[in-house]
Amino acid sequence: MDIGNDRAMRLGTKTEQLYKWYDENAPKFKDAVTVEQPFIKLTPEEQYRLNRFKLWFLEDGNAVFLQGKRILEFGCGHGRLAIEVRGYESYLGVDVCAELVRIGEERLKRAGLVDRAHLVTSDCLAFEGPEEYFDVVCSLGMFAFVEDVEASLRKMCAHLKPGGILFANFYHASPLYDVIRRLRWRLAERRGGIPKQLFGEAEIRSFFAAVGLADMPILMIEYPPLDTLYAHRGWPWVLKLRNQMARRPWLNIFATDFVAIANKPR
């Protein structure tokens, strides 16, 4: 696959802005455990706690089980999921940024995971991998920037075996935070940041249904400022509070990020 030609075809689009931004900023993530730029100044211990906070549904939420599974992740960055979650049979991460992939491959080597985990450089829609092969296909962070959500989900489904699990996270459209968050994003864009997008729960259910996915729970995973509070302090009650809030749909208006999980029918 010719990534250079693929980039040229998308010149001037939001996707091209994404390519450019990550190409320029990838070195900043070299010593970061997390991919999220606002948090890369945290200590390694604080970054570890931040990952525990954000990935709770893979460990304590009993929503997705990755042990013994073949995993495909789009928008993998520098391989955070491959390193933070263990026990899978194999992991393949796909990302548009060659430098992040290079950094991720180095991290996998240091972690002793190169026998089961690997990263490749590709656009989601251009990726050429085995179809209906993976037990789990996922994305953590990609859909904030995707131009064609339905096409990307359909592509992910093509690589997911019948009976497999697809999960992805989305920035949650919340009336409590939308105005100030959109303002912050616009200001960031003027300084060269990447345009981001918000999604409602009903909107995502519609996208998932359109590509044939079923049984989709939505789990809220982030309630400001609990994520940064837990990262800095590590207080157990912060995690317990977030988990209790996530079990009460009427508190969803306080959430800024959610994960949608679905099955591919057999």
Short mmCIF file of C-alpha atoms in Angstrom, two decimals:
data_model
loop_
_atom_site.label_atom_id
_atom_site.label_comp_id
_atom_site.label_asym_id
_atom_site.label_seq_id
_atom_site.Cartn_x
_atom_site.Cartn_y
_atom_site.Cartn_z
CA MET A 1 0.00 0.00 0.00
CA ASP A 2 1.30 3.46 -0.90
CA ILE A 3 0.72 5.65 2.14
CA GLY A 4 2.19 8.65 0.30
CA ASN A 5 -0.43 8.47 -2.44
CA ASP A 6 -3.16 7.96 0.13
CA ARG A 7 -2.08 11.15 1.90
CA ALA A 8 -1.99 13.11 -1.35
CA MET A 9 -5.55 12.08 -2.16
CA ARG A 10 -6.69 13.49 1.19
CA LEU A 11 -4.71 16.75 0.96
CA GLY A 12 -6.48 19.68 2.59
CA THR A 13 -8.93 17.53 4.56
CA LYS A 14 -9.18 17.08 8.30
CA THR A 15 -7.44 13.75 7.82
CA GLU A 16 -4.46 15.52 6.27
CA GLN A 17 -4.40 17.92 9.23
CA LEU A 18 -4.29 14.87 11.49
CA TYR A 19 -1.38 13.36 9.57
CA LYS A 20 0.53 16.63 9.70
CA TRP A 21 -0.07 17.25 13.40
CA TYR A 22 1.05 13.78 14.49
CA ASP A 23 4.06 13.83 12.20
CA GLU A 24 5.17 17.07 13.86
CA ASN A 25 4.30 16.14 17.45
CA ALA A 26 5.09 12.41 17.64
CA PRO A 27 8.50 12.97 19.33
CA LYS A 28 6.70 14.56 22.31
CA PHE A 29 5.15 11.18 23.10
CA LYS A 30 8.45 9.28 23.23
CA ASP A 31 8.60 9.12 27.02
CA ALA A 32 4.85 9.14 27.59
CA VAL A 33 2.93 6.12 28.84
CA THR A 34 -0.33 7.74 27.77
CA VAL A 35 -1.03 9.11 24.30
CA GLU A 36 -3.14 12.07 25.45
CA GLN A 37 -1.03 15.18 24.96
CA PRO A 38 -2.43 17.18 27.93
CA PHE A 39 -1.15 14.47 30.27
CA ILE A 40 2.34 13.72 28.96
CA LYS A 41 3.91 15.95 31.64
CA LEU A 42 2.70 13.59 34.35
CA THR A 43 5.15 11.31 36.10
CA PRO A 44 5.23 7.66 34.96
CA GLU A 45 3.30 6.67 38.10
CA GLU A 46 0.64 9.31 37.42
CA GLN A 47 0.38 8.22 33.80
CA TYR A 48 -0.05 4.61 34.93
CA ARG A 49 -2.96 5.66 37.16
CA LEU A 50 -4.48 7.66 34.31
CA ASN A 51 -4.47 4.53 32.14
CA ARG A 52 -6.09 2.55 34.95
CA PHE A 53 -8.79 5.21 35.12
CA LYS A 54 -9.48 5.27 31.38
CA LEU A 55 -9.24 1.53 30.72
CA TRP A 56 -11.33 0.37 33.68
CA PHE A 57 -13.96 -1.25 31.43
CA LEU A 58 -11.28 -3.69 30.20
CA GLU A 59 -10.28 -4.72 33.70
CA ASP A 60 -12.90 -4.07 36.36
CA GLY A 61 -15.98 -3.21 34.30
CA ASN A 62 -16.62 -6.80 33.15
CA ALA A 63 -17.59 -5.38 29.76
CA VAL A 64 -14.81 -6.64 27.47
CA PHE A 65 -12.47 -9.58 28.03
CA LEU A 66 -9.21 -9.63 26.05
CA GLN A 67 -7.56 -12.71 27.54
CA GLY A 68 -6.66 -15.21 24.83
CA LYS A 69 -8.06 -12.94 22.08
CA ARG A 70 -6.68 -11.80 18.74
CA ILE A 71 -6.90 -8.00 18.85
CA LEU A 72 -6.84 -5.38 16.08
CA GLU A 73 -6.70 -1.71 17.14
CA PHE A 74 -7.07 1.26 14.80
CA GLY A 75 -5.51 4.56 15.87
CA CYS A 76 -3.17 2.65 18.17
CA GLY A 77 -0.68 5.50 18.68
CA HIS A 78 2.45 4.15 20.34
CA GLY A 79 0.84 0.91 21.48
CA ARG A 80 -0.59 1.90 24.85
CA LEU A 81 -3.27 -0.82 24.80
CA ALA A 82 -0.82 -3.57 23.85
CA ILE A 83 1.37 -2.72 26.82
CA GLU A 84 -1.29 -1.88 29.40
CA VAL A 85 -3.46 -4.97 28.82
CA ARG A 86 -1.92 -8.43 29.00
CA GLY A 87 -3.06 -11.99 28.39
CA TYR A 88 -4.14 -11.61 24.76
CA GLU A 89 -3.09 -14.13 22.11
CA SER A 90 -1.98 -11.51 19.58
CA TYR A 91 -2.24 -7.78 19.00
CA LEU A 92 -1.96 -5.75 15.79
CA GLY A 93 -2.04 -1.95 16.04
CA VAL A 94 -2.64 0.36 13.07
CA ASP A 95 -1.82 4.09 13.04
CA VAL A 96 -1.33 6.78 10.39
CA CYS A 97 1.78 8.22 12.05
CA ALA A 98 4.95 6.33 11.12
CA GLU A 99 6.95 7.98 13.91
CA LEU A 100 4.42 6.97 16.59
CA VAL A 101 4.49 3.43 15.21
CA ARG A 102 8.30 3.42 15.37
CA ILE A 103 8.20 4.65 18.99
CA GLY A 104 5.56 2.03 19.78
CA GLU A 105 7.62 -0.79 18.29
CA GLU A 106 10.52 0.25 20.52
CA ARG A 107 8.22 0.20 23.56
CA LEU A 108 6.91 -3.26 22.66
CA LYS A 109 10.48 -4.52 22.37
CA ARG A 110 11.41 -3.11 25.79
CA ALA A 111 8.28 -4.69 27.26
CA GLY A 112 9.17 -8.10 25.80
CA LEU A 113 5.99 -8.28 23.69
CA VAL A 114 7.34 -8.52 20.15
CA ASP A 115 6.43 -12.22 19.99
CA ARG A 116 2.72 -11.35 20.15
CA ALA A 117 2.29 -7.61 19.45
CA HIS A 118 3.11 -5.58 16.35
CA LEU A 119 2.31 -2.12 14.94
CA VAL A 120 1.92 -1.05 11.30
CA THR A 121 1.53 2.30 9.56
CA SER A 122 -1.70 2.74 7.62
CA ASP A 123 -4.90 4.73 7.32
CA CYS A 124 -7.88 2.84 8.74
CA LEU A 125 -9.73 2.69 5.41
CA ALA A 126 -6.59 1.69 3.48
CA PHE A 127 -5.53 -1.09 5.86
CA GLU A 128 -5.16 -4.46 4.14
CA GLY A 129 -5.47 -7.16 6.76
CA PRO A 130 -7.29 -10.49 7.07
CA GLU A 131 -11.08 -10.22 7.01
CA GLU A 132 -13.33 -11.78 9.65
CA TYR A 133 -10.23 -12.90 11.56
CA PHE A 134 -9.92 -10.90 14.80
CA ASP A 135 -11.81 -11.67 18.02
CA VAL A 136 -11.73 -7.99 19.04
CA VAL A 137 -11.49 -4.90 16.84
CA CYS A 138 -11.25 -1.59 18.67
CA SER A 139 -10.26 2.06 18.65
CA LEU A 140 -9.41 4.33 21.56
CA GLY A 141 -9.13 7.93 20.40
CA MET A 142 -9.54 7.70 16.63
CA PHE A 143 -13.17 8.75 16.30
CA ALA A 144 -12.56 12.24 17.63
CA PHE A 145 -10.96 12.93 14.23
CA VAL A 146 -12.58 10.52 11.74
CA GLU A 147 -14.27 12.16 8.75
CA ASP A 148 -16.51 9.23 7.75
CA VAL A 149 -17.62 7.45 10.91
CA GLU A 150 -19.83 4.88 9.21
CA ALA A 151 -17.17 3.92 6.65
CA SER A 152 -14.58 3.49 9.41
CA LEU A 153 -16.90 1.32 11.49
CA ARG A 154 -17.77 -0.75 8.43
CA LYS A 155 -14.07 -1.26 7.76
CA MET A 156 -13.51 -2.35 11.35
CA CYS A 157 -16.41 -4.81 11.07
CA ALA A 158 -14.88 -6.33 7.94
CA HIS A 159 -11.90 -7.53 9.98
CA LEU A 160 -14.00 -8.77 12.91
CA LYS A 161 -15.02 -12.40 12.97
CA PRO A 162 -18.71 -13.27 13.49
CA GLY A 163 -19.40 -13.35 17.21
CA GLY A 164 -16.53 -10.98 17.87
CA ILE A 165 -16.52 -7.73 19.87
CA LEU A 166 -16.03 -4.20 18.56
CA PHE A 167 -15.53 -1.29 20.93
CA ALA A 168 -14.59 2.35 20.43
CA ASN A 169 -14.60 5.53 22.48
CA PHE A 170 -16.18 8.87 21.54
CA TYR A 171 -16.24 12.37 22.98
CA HIS A 172 -19.65 12.68 24.58
CA ALA A 173 -21.92 15.55 23.60
CA SER A 174 -22.97 17.00 26.96
CA PRO A 175 -24.95 20.23 27.46
CA LEU A 176 -22.90 20.92 30.59
CA TYR A 177 -19.55 20.98 28.82
CA ASP A 178 -20.14 21.50 25.09
CA VAL A 179 -19.92 25.28 24.95
CA ILE A 180 -16.68 25.64 26.89
CA ARG A 181 -15.14 22.55 25.27
CA ARG A 182 -15.91 23.74 21.72
CA LEU A 183 -14.44 27.12 22.59
CA ARG A 184 -11.24 25.53 23.92
CA TRP A 185 -10.95 23.37 20.81
CA ARG A 186 -11.38 26.36 18.47
CA LEU A 187 -8.63 28.21 20.32
CA ALA A 188 -6.42 25.15 20.10
CA GLU A 189 -7.08 24.86 16.36
CA ARG A 190 -5.86 28.43 15.87
CA ARG A 191 -2.58 27.33 17.47
CA GLY A 192 -2.31 24.38 15.10
CA GLY A 193 -4.41 21.81 16.97
CA ILE A 194 -6.54 19.15 15.29
CA PRO A 195 -10.31 19.70 14.86
CA LYS A 196 -12.29 17.33 17.11
CA GLN A 197 -15.92 16.24 17.15
CA LEU A 198 -18.59 15.29 19.69
CA PHE A 199 -21.19 12.52 19.48
CA GLY A 200 -24.52 11.82 21.10
CA GLU A 201 -25.44 8.35 22.35
CA ALA A 202 -28.35 7.96 19.92
CA GLU A 203 -26.12 9.03 17.03
CA ILE A 204 -23.57 6.32 17.80
CA ARG A 205 -26.26 3.68 18.22
CA SER A 206 -27.49 4.62 14.75
CA PHE A 207 -23.98 4.30 13.25
CA PHE A 208 -23.44 0.91 14.88
CA ALA A 209 -26.82 -0.38 13.72
CA ALA A 210 -26.12 0.82 10.15
CA VAL A 211 -23.07 -1.44 9.90
CA GLY A 212 -24.87 -4.45 11.37
CA LEU A 213 -23.60 -4.42 14.95
CA ALA A 214 -25.89 -5.48 17.78
CA ASP A 215 -26.30 -5.54 21.58
CA MET A 216 -24.54 -2.26 22.17
CA PRO A 217 -24.10 -0.99 25.73
CA ILE A 218 -22.65 2.48 26.24
CA LEU A 219 -20.34 3.04 29.20
CA MET A 220 -19.36 6.49 30.37
CA ILE A 221 -15.67 6.52 31.30
CA GLU A 222 -14.71 10.12 32.03
CA TYR A 223 -16.21 12.73 34.35
CA PRO A 224 -14.10 15.88 34.82
CA PRO A 225 -12.10 16.42 36.92
CA LEU A 226 -12.04 12.87 38.29
CA ASP A 227 -9.49 11.63 35.73
CA THR A 228 -6.80 14.16 36.63
CA LEU A 229 -7.63 13.89 40.35
CA TYR A 230 -7.07 10.14 40.28
CA ALA A 231 -3.91 10.50 38.20
CA HIS A 232 -2.40 12.95 40.67
CA ARG A 233 -3.65 11.46 43.93
CA GLY A 234 -4.54 7.83 43.29
CA TRP A 235 -7.38 7.91 45.80
CA PRO A 236 -9.49 4.71 45.51
CA TRP A 237 -12.71 6.59 46.24
CA VAL A 238 -12.31 8.54 42.98
CA LEU A 239 -12.48 5.33 40.94
CA LYS A 240 -15.40 4.07 43.01
CA LEU A 241 -17.27 7.34 42.48
CA ARG A 242 -16.72 7.23 38.70
CA ASN A 243 -17.85 3.60 38.52
CA GLN A 244 -20.97 4.38 40.52
CA MET A 245 -21.77 7.35 38.26
CA ALA A 246 -21.27 5.21 35.15
CA ARG A 247 -24.00 2.84 36.36
CA ARG A 248 -26.57 5.66 36.51
CA PRO A 249 -27.68 6.89 33.06
CA TRP A 250 -29.26 10.03 34.50
CA LEU A 251 -25.71 11.19 35.35
CA ASN A 252 -24.53 10.91 31.74
CA ILE A 253 -24.81 14.65 31.26
CA PHE A 254 -21.74 14.98 33.50
CA ALA A 255 -19.63 12.69 31.28
CA THR A 256 -17.25 13.81 28.53
CA ASP A 257 -16.15 10.45 27.09
CA PHE A 258 -17.86 7.11 26.53
CA VAL A 259 -17.17 3.66 25.12
CA ALA A 260 -19.64 1.84 22.87
CA ILE A 261 -19.38 -1.96 22.79
CA ALA A 262 -21.10 -4.23 20.28
CA ASN A 263 -21.22 -7.79 18.96
CA LYS A 264 -20.96 -8.82 15.33
CA PRO A 265 -23.82 -11.29 14.73
CA ARG A 266 -22.84 -14.85 13.81
#
